[in-house]
Amino acid sequence: MAKNESQPVPLDVKYMTICDSTAQMIEKARADGVTLDHDRAAAMKACPIGADSACCKHCGMGPCRLSSKDPYAKVGVCGATIDTIMSRNFARMVATGTAAHSDHGLVLLKLFRQVALGRVPDYQIKDELKLQELAERLGIETEGRETADIALDLADELEKTFIQTEGEIPLLRLAPEKTLDTWRKLGVAPRGAMREVMELLLRTHIGVDQDYKNITRQSSRTALADGWGGSMVATELSDILFGTPYPVQIEVDMGVLDEKQVNVLVHGHEPALLEAMMVACADPHLIAMAREAGASGINLVGMCCSGLEVLGRHGLPHAGNFNSTEAVLVTGAVDAMAVDVQCIKQGMAQVSECYGTRFITTNERCHIEGAEHVPFDDHHPRDCADAIIVKAVNRFRDRKGPVVIPKNRHRGVAGFSYESINYMLGGTFRGSYAPLNDNIINGRIRGVAGVVGCNNPRVRHDWVHVELVRELIRNDVLVLQTGCSQIALMKNGLTTPEAAHFAGPGLREVCEAVGMPPVLGLGACVDNSRILIAASEMVRVGGLGNSIADLPVAGAAPEWMSEKAVAIGQYFVASGVYTVFGVTFPIVQNTKFQRHLFEELEDEGMGKWGFAREPDEMARMIIEHIDKKRKALGLDRSRERLLVDMADRRALESAA
Ligand code: SF4
Ligand code: MSK
């Protein structure tokens, strides 16, 4: 077994994760002489100047380092101030995050067009009703027309989301009128994502935009091209192609692996690979091949956001979130780990080698040194899917090391969407958000919070997500989730209808009446657009103001790590939502740029940023903001904030 050369000093795993399976695998990896991401984070001290975004390396006259303690004492060689430097660094994170999700949307658009043309027999349009509704909302004629013709017109319209160089992108029409007015007034209603990303990168070049407010304006415009553009196209077209999620029972955690079966994990983001893998795993020839190798079957399992796409649509089991992707390989039970794009740690290549897993990249844009590459051609998706399974079967036949699978598996409910919430609350025949608005107005539900995003090995894995959500639901805040966050909550028993028991009395009453959990998982990180659509519908139904900025809602990414999270945060802020990040925030306190993000954007009619490390503090900030919005709406029946006590915690832990 290959071992890492440098071994950092190990910390007690209980400070690293609350996920028992991940903790077991960190301990096992240490015993095996293998270093995982958690231990690498402990050994890698973050650069304090970089952490505060007080350095610039945008040209060959630098890199220039300014001081976090005395940020206005110095400027860069070109004269750039701390505010210019921080806003440019922030802008580049927004540009990269927007590029990631917009590329995801563009890939799905290309696939959608080919399916509509009948050139990809392995995929069909599954949700014709959603296709029709979206086409009609965008002014496309549907009456008496063939599905394929409507789809092709929709593809042409949605292509503008990416390539349009003048004028507003199509899906902005789904935003509330007053929110749209704010964007137009501020000059941030976006053109196509390619145009916005290109312009944002230009502005961050040496010697171009050197006014932090003007740079941030373009960051907002670019981020909006992600949230109301690339990401929204990705979500809408995934639903049309692969089916709109509806609530489904699921199982999560490493206990979904099965020693007796060929275990195939898929990790990444784009749904096409995992959809093809699901069909391949049911192929009798491949099942027979697995049996000949001594396996009882093929066990297909999702991870991270790829897994979340299929979890909600088909109930496929899920092995864990971002901070478990290396740990799961330590089980020795993973015969193949297939990946596409985004959030795939290079460290997985070495861990795979240590435990004999076939680590397979499939996307031309994501090769990883040490991985095998099997290209995924979306015209012939089974070629790649079948090849991955054959490799996994061969590895099963040749398994050498011991297999140690943590016994943990937890039940939950996933598969919520704008549409399913509509019917769940309003009834099958007259779906409506009116009951949600009514319950916010009458105070049973205090407000709504989106708790979303990644894990980060610099904080205790899953703990910040779980503690924050416990506090919020206890205080009658309905929680919507996307991305890795919801796996943390599923592992901790908060996504079942029975978890209503842990909510405050008002939210509990609503959940019990409808039979829904107090925490609703809406999909992958690209699916934050579902939260924007839900917020727009809350405005449209009425009684809670005229724009998203009026709603008693907030957002949080308590364990964020990726640049996509920064783009998502900025499009929520630009859409009018108070958005709180944990872990770290790349900014120097008490600077003009910090005041701009954390105060002034709200004065302009948008939302604003917040930052806190501790979940209790995050919950306090979110609840105070929700109460401020309730008061502005005249819904200010005073409410006391409740704190989770030890008895509640014990009850929650035994339920998980
Ligand atoms: Fe330094 Fe200015 Fe060059 Fe940045 S752009 S590295 S601040 S000289
Ligand atoms: S995978 S972006 S760690 S949510 Fe979407 Fe999870 Fe964050 Fe990646």
PDB file of N, CA and C and ligand atoms in Angstrom, residues 56-59 61-64 76-78 80 85 88 206, ligand 1:
ATOM      1  N   CYS A  56      -2.434  41.017  -3.819  1.00  0.00           N
ATOM      2  CA  CYS A  56      -2.800  41.023  -5.233  1.00  0.00           C
ATOM      3  C   CYS A  56      -1.639  40.450  -6.032  1.00  0.00           C
ATOM      4  N   LYS A  57      -1.967  39.562  -6.989  1.00  0.00           N
ATOM      5  CA  LYS A  57      -0.930  39.064  -7.904  1.00  0.00           C
ATOM      6  C   LYS A  57      -1.456  39.144  -9.341  1.00  0.00           C
ATOM      7  N   HIS A  58      -2.113  40.250  -9.626  1.00  0.00           N
ATOM      8  CA  HIS A  58      -2.722  40.397 -10.940  1.00  0.00           C
ATOM      9  C   HIS A  58      -1.738  40.898 -11.997  1.00  0.00           C
ATOM     10  N   CYS A  59      -0.513  41.244 -11.618  1.00  0.00           N
ATOM     11  CA  CYS A  59       0.452  41.651 -12.642  1.00  0.00           C
ATOM     12  C   CYS A  59       1.870  41.367 -12.173  1.00  0.00           C
ATOM     13  N   MET A  61       4.289  43.357 -11.616  1.00  0.00           N
ATOM     14  CA  MET A  61       4.928  44.323 -10.699  1.00  0.00           C
ATOM     15  C   MET A  61       4.796  43.854  -9.246  1.00  0.00           C
ATOM     16  N   GLY A  62       3.844  42.932  -9.021  1.00  0.00           N
ATOM     17  CA  GLY A  62       3.646  42.409  -7.674  1.00  0.00           C
ATOM     18  C   GLY A  62       4.343  41.075  -7.540  1.00  0.00           C
ATOM     19  N   PRO A  63       3.814  40.163  -6.747  1.00  0.00           N
ATOM     20  CA  PRO A  63       2.636  40.337  -5.893  1.00  0.00           C
ATOM     21  C   PRO A  63       2.833  41.430  -4.835  1.00  0.00           C
ATOM     22  N   CYS A  64       1.704  42.082  -4.506  1.00  0.00           N
ATOM     23  CA  CYS A  64       1.723  43.171  -3.527  1.00  0.00           C
ATOM     24  C   CYS A  64       0.919  42.741  -2.301  1.00  0.00           C
ATOM     25  N   GLY A  76      -0.628  49.142  -3.529  1.00  0.00           N
ATOM     26  CA  GLY A  76       0.192  48.297  -4.388  1.00  0.00           C
ATOM     27  C   GLY A  76       1.132  49.140  -5.248  1.00  0.00           C
ATOM     28  N   VAL A  77       2.049  48.475  -5.969  1.00  0.00           N
ATOM     29  CA  VAL A  77       3.008  49.195  -6.819  1.00  0.00           C
ATOM     30  C   VAL A  77       2.272  50.093  -7.819  1.00  0.00           C
ATOM     31  N   CYS A  78       1.126  49.605  -8.336  1.00  0.00           N
ATOM     32  CA  CYS A  78       0.356  50.402  -9.302  1.00  0.00           C
ATOM     33  C   CYS A  78      -0.484  51.472  -8.614  1.00  0.00           C
ATOM     34  N   ALA A  80      -2.907  50.597  -6.402  1.00  0.00           N
ATOM     35  CA  ALA A  80      -4.219  50.025  -6.032  1.00  0.00           C
ATOM     36  C   ALA A  80      -4.396  50.035  -4.512  1.00  0.00           C
ATOM     37  N   ILE A  85      -8.148  46.166  -4.361  1.00  0.00           N
ATOM     38  CA  ILE A  85      -7.583  44.808  -4.358  1.00  0.00           C
ATOM     39  C   ILE A  85      -8.627  43.795  -3.877  1.00  0.00           C
ATOM     40  N   ARG A  88     -11.480  43.358  -6.407  1.00  0.00           N
ATOM     41  CA  ARG A  88     -11.060  42.602  -7.595  1.00  0.00           C
ATOM     42  C   ARG A  88     -10.946  41.116  -7.266  1.00  0.00           C
ATOM     43  N   ILE A 206      -5.037  44.633 -14.379  1.00  0.00           N
ATOM     44  CA  ILE A 206      -4.276  45.813 -13.967  1.00  0.00           C
ATOM     45  C   ILE A 206      -4.679  47.025 -14.811  1.00  0.00           C
TER      46      ILE A 206
HETATM   47 FE1  SF4 B   1       0.496  45.026  -7.303  1.00  0.00          FE
HETATM   48 FE2  SF4 B   1      -1.176  46.587  -8.748  1.00  0.00          FE
HETATM   49 FE3  SF4 B   1       0.093  44.540  -9.931  1.00  0.00          FE
HETATM   50 FE4  SF4 B   1      -1.824  44.058  -8.134  1.00  0.00          FE
HETATM   51  S1  SF4 B   1      -2.086  45.040 -10.100  1.00  0.00           S
HETATM   52  S2  SF4 B   1       0.152  43.006  -8.274  1.00  0.00           S
HETATM   53  S3  SF4 B   1      -1.547  45.758  -6.689  1.00  0.00           S
HETATM   54  S4  SF4 B   1       1.036  46.343  -9.009  1.00  0.00           S
END
